[in-house]
Short mmCIF file of N, CA and C in Angstrom, two decimals:
data_model
loop_
_atom_site.label_atom_id
_atom_site.label_comp_id
_atom_site.label_asym_id
_atom_site.label_seq_id
_atom_site.Cartn_x
_atom_site.Cartn_y
_atom_site.Cartn_z
N MET A 1 113.31 255.58 18.79
CA MET A 1 112.00 254.98 18.70
C MET A 1 111.16 255.79 17.75
N ASN A 2 110.44 255.15 16.90
CA ASN A 2 109.57 255.80 15.94
C ASN A 2 108.32 256.28 16.66
N SER A 3 107.86 257.48 16.32
CA SER A 3 106.71 258.05 17.03
C SER A 3 105.37 257.57 16.49
N ARG A 4 105.37 256.92 15.32
CA ARG A 4 104.07 256.48 14.79
C ARG A 4 103.53 255.32 15.60
N THR A 5 102.24 255.26 15.69
CA THR A 5 101.59 254.20 16.45
C THR A 5 101.43 252.98 15.56
N ALA A 6 101.81 251.84 16.08
CA ALA A 6 101.71 250.60 15.31
C ALA A 6 100.46 249.85 15.70
N ALA A 7 99.88 249.18 14.71
CA ALA A 7 98.77 248.28 15.02
C ALA A 7 99.37 247.12 15.82
N PHE A 8 98.73 246.79 16.91
CA PHE A 8 99.25 245.75 17.80
C PHE A 8 98.13 244.73 17.98
N ASP A 9 98.31 243.55 17.42
CA ASP A 9 97.23 242.57 17.44
C ASP A 9 97.63 241.30 18.20
N GLU A 10 96.76 240.31 18.16
CA GLU A 10 96.98 239.06 18.90
C GLU A 10 98.22 238.32 18.39
N LEU A 11 98.49 238.37 17.10
CA LEU A 11 99.69 237.71 16.57
C LEU A 11 100.95 238.40 17.12
N ASP A 12 100.92 239.72 17.21
CA ASP A 12 102.05 240.44 17.81
C ASP A 12 102.26 240.00 19.25
N ARG A 13 101.18 239.86 19.98
CA ARG A 13 101.27 239.42 21.38
C ARG A 13 101.89 238.01 21.46
N LYS A 14 101.50 237.14 20.57
CA LYS A 14 102.05 235.78 20.58
C LYS A 14 103.54 235.80 20.23
N ILE A 15 103.92 236.63 19.29
CA ILE A 15 105.33 236.76 18.93
C ILE A 15 106.13 237.27 20.12
N ILE A 16 105.63 238.30 20.77
CA ILE A 16 106.33 238.87 21.93
C ILE A 16 106.41 237.86 23.06
N THR A 17 105.33 237.13 23.29
CA THR A 17 105.34 236.10 24.34
C THR A 17 106.41 235.05 24.06
N ALA A 18 106.51 234.62 22.81
CA ALA A 18 107.51 233.62 22.43
C ALA A 18 108.92 234.18 22.63
N LEU A 19 109.16 235.41 22.23
CA LEU A 19 110.49 236.01 22.37
C LEU A 19 110.84 236.27 23.83
N MET A 20 109.85 236.61 24.64
CA MET A 20 110.13 236.82 26.07
C MET A 20 110.48 235.49 26.75
N ALA A 21 109.87 234.41 26.31
CA ALA A 21 110.17 233.10 26.88
C ALA A 21 111.55 232.63 26.47
N ASN A 22 111.93 232.93 25.21
CA ASN A 22 113.25 232.54 24.71
C ASN A 22 113.56 233.42 23.51
N ALA A 23 114.40 234.42 23.71
CA ALA A 23 114.72 235.38 22.65
C ALA A 23 115.49 234.74 21.50
N ARG A 24 115.96 233.52 21.69
CA ARG A 24 116.69 232.82 20.63
C ARG A 24 115.78 231.96 19.76
N THR A 25 114.49 231.97 20.04
CA THR A 25 113.55 231.21 19.22
C THR A 25 113.60 231.76 17.80
N SER A 26 113.70 230.88 16.83
CA SER A 26 113.79 231.34 15.44
C SER A 26 112.44 231.85 14.95
N PHE A 27 112.50 232.69 13.92
CA PHE A 27 111.27 233.19 13.33
C PHE A 27 110.46 232.03 12.75
N ALA A 28 111.15 231.01 12.23
CA ALA A 28 110.46 229.84 11.67
C ALA A 28 109.71 229.09 12.77
N GLU A 29 110.35 228.92 13.94
CA GLU A 29 109.68 228.23 15.06
C GLU A 29 108.46 229.02 15.54
N ILE A 30 108.62 230.33 15.66
CA ILE A 30 107.50 231.17 16.10
C ILE A 30 106.39 231.10 15.07
N GLY A 31 106.76 231.22 13.80
CA GLY A 31 105.77 231.18 12.73
C GLY A 31 104.99 229.88 12.73
N ALA A 32 105.69 228.76 12.91
CA ALA A 32 105.02 227.46 12.94
C ALA A 32 104.04 227.37 14.10
N ALA A 33 104.38 227.97 15.22
CA ALA A 33 103.52 227.92 16.40
C ALA A 33 102.28 228.80 16.27
N ILE A 34 102.39 229.90 15.51
CA ILE A 34 101.26 230.83 15.45
C ILE A 34 100.61 230.93 14.08
N GLY A 35 101.11 230.15 13.11
CA GLY A 35 100.47 230.12 11.79
C GLY A 35 100.91 231.22 10.84
N LEU A 36 102.17 231.64 10.93
CA LEU A 36 102.71 232.63 9.99
C LEU A 36 104.00 232.09 9.39
N SER A 37 104.38 232.66 8.26
CA SER A 37 105.68 232.31 7.68
C SER A 37 106.78 232.99 8.49
N SER A 38 107.99 232.48 8.37
CA SER A 38 109.11 233.11 9.08
C SER A 38 109.32 234.54 8.58
N THR A 39 109.09 234.78 7.29
CA THR A 39 109.22 236.12 6.73
C THR A 39 108.20 237.08 7.36
N ALA A 40 106.98 236.61 7.54
CA ALA A 40 105.95 237.45 8.16
C ALA A 40 106.30 237.75 9.61
N VAL A 41 106.84 236.76 10.32
CA VAL A 41 107.25 236.98 11.71
C VAL A 41 108.36 238.01 11.75
N LYS A 42 109.35 237.88 10.86
CA LYS A 42 110.45 238.84 10.82
C LYS A 42 109.95 240.25 10.57
N ARG A 43 109.04 240.40 9.62
CA ARG A 43 108.48 241.74 9.32
C ARG A 43 107.81 242.32 10.57
N ARG A 44 107.05 241.49 11.27
CA ARG A 44 106.38 241.97 12.48
C ARG A 44 107.39 242.33 13.58
N VAL A 45 108.41 241.50 13.76
CA VAL A 45 109.43 241.80 14.76
C VAL A 45 110.15 243.10 14.40
N ASP A 46 110.49 243.26 13.14
CA ASP A 46 111.14 244.51 12.70
C ASP A 46 110.25 245.72 13.01
N ARG A 47 108.95 245.59 12.73
CA ARG A 47 108.02 246.69 13.02
C ARG A 47 107.93 246.96 14.52
N LEU A 48 107.87 245.89 15.31
CA LEU A 48 107.80 246.05 16.76
C LEU A 48 109.08 246.69 17.31
N ARG A 49 110.21 246.40 16.70
CA ARG A 49 111.46 247.06 17.09
C ARG A 49 111.46 248.52 16.66
N ASP A 50 111.05 248.78 15.42
CA ASP A 50 111.03 250.15 14.90
C ASP A 50 110.14 251.08 15.71
N THR A 51 109.03 250.54 16.22
CA THR A 51 108.09 251.36 16.98
C THR A 51 108.39 251.39 18.48
N GLY A 52 109.44 250.66 18.90
CA GLY A 52 109.84 250.71 20.30
C GLY A 52 109.10 249.77 21.22
N VAL A 53 108.28 248.88 20.66
CA VAL A 53 107.60 247.89 21.49
C VAL A 53 108.64 246.89 22.00
N ILE A 54 109.47 246.39 21.10
CA ILE A 54 110.60 245.54 21.48
C ILE A 54 111.81 246.46 21.55
N THR A 55 112.43 246.51 22.72
CA THR A 55 113.55 247.44 22.91
C THR A 55 114.91 246.76 22.84
N GLY A 56 114.96 245.44 22.78
CA GLY A 56 116.23 244.75 22.69
C GLY A 56 116.10 243.30 23.06
N PHE A 57 117.22 242.60 22.94
CA PHE A 57 117.29 241.18 23.27
C PHE A 57 118.47 241.03 24.21
N THR A 58 118.34 240.15 25.20
CA THR A 58 119.39 240.03 26.20
C THR A 58 119.53 238.59 26.68
N ALA A 59 120.64 238.32 27.31
CA ALA A 59 120.85 237.03 27.95
C ALA A 59 120.71 237.22 29.45
N THR A 60 120.10 236.26 30.12
CA THR A 60 120.00 236.29 31.57
C THR A 60 121.07 235.36 32.12
N VAL A 61 121.87 235.89 33.01
CA VAL A 61 123.03 235.16 33.53
C VAL A 61 122.88 235.00 35.04
N ARG A 62 123.25 233.83 35.55
CA ARG A 62 123.24 233.60 36.99
C ARG A 62 124.27 234.53 37.62
N PRO A 63 123.87 235.45 38.51
CA PRO A 63 124.80 236.44 39.07
C PRO A 63 126.03 235.84 39.73
N SER A 64 125.89 234.72 40.42
CA SER A 64 127.05 234.12 41.09
C SER A 64 128.10 233.68 40.09
N ALA A 65 127.69 233.35 38.86
CA ALA A 65 128.66 232.97 37.83
C ALA A 65 129.53 234.15 37.44
N LEU A 66 129.04 235.36 37.67
CA LEU A 66 129.80 236.58 37.36
C LEU A 66 130.54 237.11 38.58
N GLY A 67 130.45 236.39 39.69
CA GLY A 67 131.14 236.83 40.90
C GLY A 67 130.29 237.67 41.83
N TRP A 68 129.02 237.87 41.49
CA TRP A 68 128.13 238.65 42.35
C TRP A 68 127.42 237.70 43.29
N ARG A 69 127.88 237.62 44.51
CA ARG A 69 127.30 236.70 45.49
C ARG A 69 126.48 237.43 46.55
N THR A 70 126.54 238.74 46.55
CA THR A 70 125.80 239.54 47.53
C THR A 70 124.87 240.48 46.78
N GLU A 71 123.66 240.58 47.28
CA GLU A 71 122.64 241.40 46.62
C GLU A 71 121.83 242.14 47.68
N ALA A 72 121.50 243.39 47.38
CA ALA A 72 120.71 244.18 48.33
C ALA A 72 119.88 245.21 47.60
N TYR A 73 118.86 245.67 48.28
CA TYR A 73 118.09 246.83 47.85
C TYR A 73 118.39 247.94 48.83
N VAL A 74 118.63 249.12 48.30
CA VAL A 74 119.02 250.25 49.14
C VAL A 74 118.02 251.38 48.93
N GLU A 75 117.36 251.78 50.02
CA GLU A 75 116.51 252.96 49.98
C GLU A 75 117.41 254.17 50.17
N VAL A 76 117.23 255.19 49.32
CA VAL A 76 118.04 256.40 49.40
C VAL A 76 117.12 257.56 49.80
N TYR A 77 117.54 258.27 50.84
CA TYR A 77 116.82 259.44 51.33
C TYR A 77 117.68 260.66 51.06
N CYS A 78 117.12 261.64 50.38
CA CYS A 78 117.89 262.82 49.99
C CYS A 78 117.58 264.02 50.88
N GLU A 79 118.55 264.90 50.94
CA GLU A 79 118.39 266.18 51.63
C GLU A 79 117.67 267.10 50.66
N GLY A 80 116.49 267.56 51.03
CA GLY A 80 115.72 268.41 50.11
C GLY A 80 115.21 267.59 48.93
N ALA A 81 114.94 268.27 47.85
CA ALA A 81 114.40 267.61 46.67
C ALA A 81 115.51 267.39 45.66
N ALA A 82 116.02 266.18 45.61
CA ALA A 82 117.05 265.84 44.62
C ALA A 82 116.36 265.49 43.32
N PRO A 83 116.68 266.19 42.25
CA PRO A 83 116.02 265.89 40.97
C PRO A 83 116.42 264.50 40.46
N PRO A 84 115.47 263.79 39.85
CA PRO A 84 115.78 262.45 39.32
C PRO A 84 116.99 262.45 38.39
N ARG A 85 117.16 263.53 37.62
CA ARG A 85 118.30 263.62 36.71
C ARG A 85 119.62 263.54 37.48
N ARG A 86 119.69 264.21 38.64
CA ARG A 86 120.91 264.18 39.45
C ARG A 86 121.13 262.80 40.06
N LEU A 87 120.06 262.17 40.53
CA LEU A 87 120.16 260.81 41.05
C LEU A 87 120.65 259.85 39.96
N ALA A 88 120.16 260.02 38.74
CA ALA A 88 120.57 259.17 37.63
C ALA A 88 122.06 259.32 37.35
N GLU A 89 122.58 260.54 37.43
CA GLU A 89 124.01 260.76 37.23
C GLU A 89 124.83 260.01 38.26
N VAL A 90 124.38 260.03 39.51
CA VAL A 90 125.10 259.37 40.60
C VAL A 90 125.10 257.86 40.39
N VAL A 91 123.95 257.28 40.12
CA VAL A 91 123.90 255.82 40.02
C VAL A 91 124.66 255.29 38.82
N ARG A 92 124.78 256.08 37.76
CA ARG A 92 125.56 255.65 36.59
C ARG A 92 127.04 255.51 36.93
N ASN A 93 127.50 256.16 37.98
CA ASN A 93 128.90 256.09 38.37
C ASN A 93 129.23 254.86 39.21
N HIS A 94 128.24 254.03 39.47
CA HIS A 94 128.44 252.84 40.31
C HIS A 94 128.01 251.61 39.52
N PRO A 95 128.96 250.87 38.92
CA PRO A 95 128.57 249.71 38.10
C PRO A 95 127.88 248.62 38.89
N GLU A 96 127.99 248.65 40.21
CA GLU A 96 127.33 247.63 41.04
C GLU A 96 125.83 247.86 41.15
N ILE A 97 125.37 249.05 40.80
CA ILE A 97 123.93 249.35 40.83
C ILE A 97 123.34 248.84 39.52
N THR A 98 122.53 247.79 39.62
CA THR A 98 121.99 247.15 38.42
C THR A 98 120.61 247.69 38.04
N ALA A 99 119.96 248.38 38.97
CA ALA A 99 118.67 249.02 38.68
C ALA A 99 118.49 250.15 39.68
N ALA A 100 117.82 251.19 39.25
CA ALA A 100 117.56 252.33 40.13
C ALA A 100 116.28 253.01 39.68
N MET A 101 115.49 253.42 40.65
CA MET A 101 114.23 254.08 40.32
C MET A 101 113.84 255.05 41.42
N THR A 102 113.14 256.11 41.05
CA THR A 102 112.53 256.97 42.07
C THR A 102 111.26 256.28 42.51
N VAL A 103 110.86 256.50 43.76
CA VAL A 103 109.72 255.79 44.33
C VAL A 103 108.85 256.71 45.16
N THR A 104 107.66 256.26 45.44
CA THR A 104 106.79 256.97 46.37
C THR A 104 107.10 256.48 47.78
N GLY A 105 106.58 257.17 48.77
CA GLY A 105 106.82 256.77 50.15
C GLY A 105 107.91 257.63 50.77
N GLY A 106 108.51 257.15 51.83
CA GLY A 106 109.51 257.93 52.54
C GLY A 106 110.81 258.09 51.78
N ALA A 107 111.25 257.06 51.09
CA ALA A 107 112.52 257.12 50.36
C ALA A 107 112.34 257.89 49.06
N ASP A 108 113.44 258.45 48.59
CA ASP A 108 113.42 259.16 47.31
C ASP A 108 113.74 258.23 46.14
N ALA A 109 114.55 257.21 46.41
CA ALA A 109 114.95 256.28 45.35
C ALA A 109 115.19 254.90 45.94
N LEU A 110 115.14 253.91 45.07
CA LEU A 110 115.43 252.54 45.45
C LEU A 110 116.48 252.02 44.48
N LEU A 111 117.56 251.46 45.03
CA LEU A 111 118.66 250.94 44.22
C LEU A 111 118.77 249.44 44.40
N HIS A 112 119.03 248.75 43.32
CA HIS A 112 119.31 247.31 43.37
C HIS A 112 120.82 247.18 43.19
N VAL A 113 121.48 246.64 44.19
CA VAL A 113 122.94 246.57 44.20
C VAL A 113 123.39 245.12 44.22
N ARG A 114 124.38 244.80 43.40
CA ARG A 114 125.02 243.48 43.42
C ARG A 114 126.51 243.71 43.70
N ALA A 115 127.07 242.85 44.53
CA ALA A 115 128.48 242.98 44.91
C ALA A 115 129.10 241.60 45.07
N ARG A 116 130.43 241.58 45.12
CA ARG A 116 131.13 240.30 45.29
C ARG A 116 130.83 239.67 46.64
N ASP A 117 130.84 240.50 47.69
CA ASP A 117 130.64 240.02 49.05
C ASP A 117 130.17 241.19 49.90
N VAL A 118 129.99 240.95 51.19
CA VAL A 118 129.48 242.00 52.08
C VAL A 118 130.47 243.15 52.17
N GLU A 119 131.75 242.85 52.20
CA GLU A 119 132.76 243.91 52.26
C GLU A 119 132.69 244.82 51.04
N HIS A 120 132.54 244.23 49.87
CA HIS A 120 132.39 245.01 48.65
C HIS A 120 131.10 245.84 48.69
N PHE A 121 130.01 245.23 49.16
CA PHE A 121 128.75 245.95 49.28
C PHE A 121 128.91 247.16 50.19
N GLU A 122 129.60 246.98 51.32
CA GLU A 122 129.81 248.08 52.25
C GLU A 122 130.60 249.21 51.58
N GLU A 123 131.58 248.87 50.78
CA GLU A 123 132.36 249.88 50.07
C GLU A 123 131.48 250.65 49.08
N VAL A 124 130.60 249.93 48.37
CA VAL A 124 129.67 250.57 47.44
C VAL A 124 128.75 251.52 48.20
N LEU A 125 128.24 251.07 49.32
CA LEU A 125 127.35 251.88 50.14
C LEU A 125 128.04 253.16 50.60
N GLU A 126 129.29 253.06 50.98
CA GLU A 126 130.04 254.25 51.41
C GLU A 126 130.25 255.22 50.25
N ARG A 127 130.49 254.70 49.05
CA ARG A 127 130.63 255.57 47.88
C ARG A 127 129.33 256.30 47.59
N ILE A 128 128.21 255.62 47.77
CA ILE A 128 126.91 256.26 47.55
C ILE A 128 126.67 257.34 48.60
N ARG A 129 126.98 257.04 49.83
CA ARG A 129 126.71 257.95 50.94
C ARG A 129 127.53 259.24 50.91
N VAL A 130 128.65 259.28 50.19
CA VAL A 130 129.45 260.51 50.17
C VAL A 130 128.85 261.60 49.30
N GLU A 131 127.85 261.26 48.52
CA GLU A 131 127.18 262.29 47.72
C GLU A 131 126.57 263.32 48.67
N PRO A 132 126.82 264.61 48.43
CA PRO A 132 126.42 265.64 49.38
C PRO A 132 124.92 265.74 49.65
N PHE A 133 124.08 265.33 48.70
CA PHE A 133 122.63 265.47 48.90
C PHE A 133 121.99 264.21 49.49
N ILE A 134 122.76 263.17 49.74
CA ILE A 134 122.20 261.95 50.31
C ILE A 134 122.26 262.03 51.83
N ARG A 135 121.07 262.00 52.43
CA ARG A 135 120.95 262.14 53.88
C ARG A 135 121.16 260.82 54.60
N LYS A 136 120.54 259.75 54.08
CA LYS A 136 120.71 258.44 54.69
C LYS A 136 120.32 257.36 53.71
N THR A 137 120.72 256.13 54.04
CA THR A 137 120.33 254.96 53.26
C THR A 137 119.85 253.89 54.22
N ILE A 138 118.96 253.06 53.74
CA ILE A 138 118.52 251.88 54.48
C ILE A 138 118.66 250.71 53.53
N SER A 139 119.39 249.68 53.95
CA SER A 139 119.68 248.53 53.09
C SER A 139 118.93 247.29 53.56
N VAL A 140 118.53 246.50 52.60
CA VAL A 140 117.90 245.21 52.86
C VAL A 140 118.64 244.19 52.01
N MET A 141 119.28 243.22 52.67
CA MET A 141 120.03 242.19 51.96
C MET A 141 119.08 241.10 51.45
N VAL A 142 119.31 240.62 50.25
CA VAL A 142 118.52 239.54 49.68
C VAL A 142 119.11 238.21 50.16
N LEU A 143 118.26 237.36 50.72
CA LEU A 143 118.70 236.04 51.18
C LEU A 143 118.49 234.99 50.09
N SER A 144 117.32 235.01 49.46
CA SER A 144 117.05 234.07 48.38
C SER A 144 115.95 234.65 47.49
N HIS A 145 115.86 234.13 46.28
CA HIS A 145 114.82 234.54 45.34
C HIS A 145 113.70 233.53 45.37
N LEU A 146 112.51 233.98 45.67
CA LEU A 146 111.36 233.10 45.71
C LEU A 146 110.85 232.78 44.31
N LEU A 147 111.16 233.64 43.35
CA LEU A 147 110.84 233.40 41.94
C LEU A 147 112.16 233.38 41.17
N PRO A 148 112.87 232.24 41.21
CA PRO A 148 114.21 232.20 40.62
C PRO A 148 114.27 232.43 39.12
N GLU A 149 113.15 232.31 38.42
CA GLU A 149 113.15 232.55 36.97
C GLU A 149 112.85 234.00 36.61
N SER A 150 112.61 234.85 37.62
CA SER A 150 112.28 236.25 37.34
C SER A 150 113.52 237.00 36.87
N PRO A 151 113.33 238.08 36.10
CA PRO A 151 114.48 238.86 35.64
C PRO A 151 115.34 239.39 36.80
N GLU A 152 114.70 239.68 37.93
CA GLU A 152 115.45 240.19 39.08
C GLU A 152 116.43 239.17 39.64
N ALA A 153 116.18 237.90 39.40
CA ALA A 153 117.07 236.86 39.90
C ALA A 153 118.30 236.70 39.02
N GLY A 154 118.26 237.26 37.80
CA GLY A 154 119.38 237.17 36.88
C GLY A 154 120.09 238.50 36.74
N ALA A 155 121.11 238.52 35.92
CA ALA A 155 121.86 239.75 35.66
C ALA A 155 122.10 239.87 34.17
N SER A 156 121.99 241.06 33.66
CA SER A 156 122.24 241.27 32.24
C SER A 156 123.44 242.17 32.02
N GLN A 157 124.22 242.39 33.06
CA GLN A 157 125.41 243.23 32.98
C GLN A 157 126.62 242.42 33.43
N PRO A 158 127.79 242.79 32.93
CA PRO A 158 128.99 242.10 33.43
C PRO A 158 129.26 242.48 34.88
N ALA A 159 129.97 241.62 35.59
CA ALA A 159 130.32 241.90 36.98
C ALA A 159 131.22 243.13 37.04
N PRO A 160 131.09 243.92 38.10
CA PRO A 160 131.96 245.09 38.25
C PRO A 160 133.41 244.65 38.39
N GLU A 161 134.30 245.51 37.92
CA GLU A 161 135.73 245.23 38.03
C GLU A 161 136.15 245.21 39.49
N ALA A 162 137.14 244.40 39.80
CA ALA A 162 137.63 244.30 41.18
C ALA A 162 138.32 245.57 41.62
#
């Protein structure tokens, strides 16, 4: 990411809004909608990428199409103060963990886990629990998504290997 600060104006916001709605929208389509040429839109997108405002483009995939039919959030409680760097190392070793963050409150971290089924989820949970600094976990299974178009309802990673 480039460290220089970019001017960020209303046209940039409109471009970002269009790309967030559909990253496959052409520069010509965006330009027509906001009153710029496709070349001007491309220059702005390139600048927004160079400065780290736009970090990438992705496809959202229905998780069940990838074989992920079970989803849960797992609160992780650590023994003592586990540094975020160490937690990050652990979660990277589990492809079923699709998101992980440190949090405030009683738990030290919150994990978003996707699995083929409950049996697979239980196996993932056991792999997480064997880490020596993890004291306990509390899991909450997802029954349905109330906002089915949200990024959390989709997946941007391939399904874990069997």
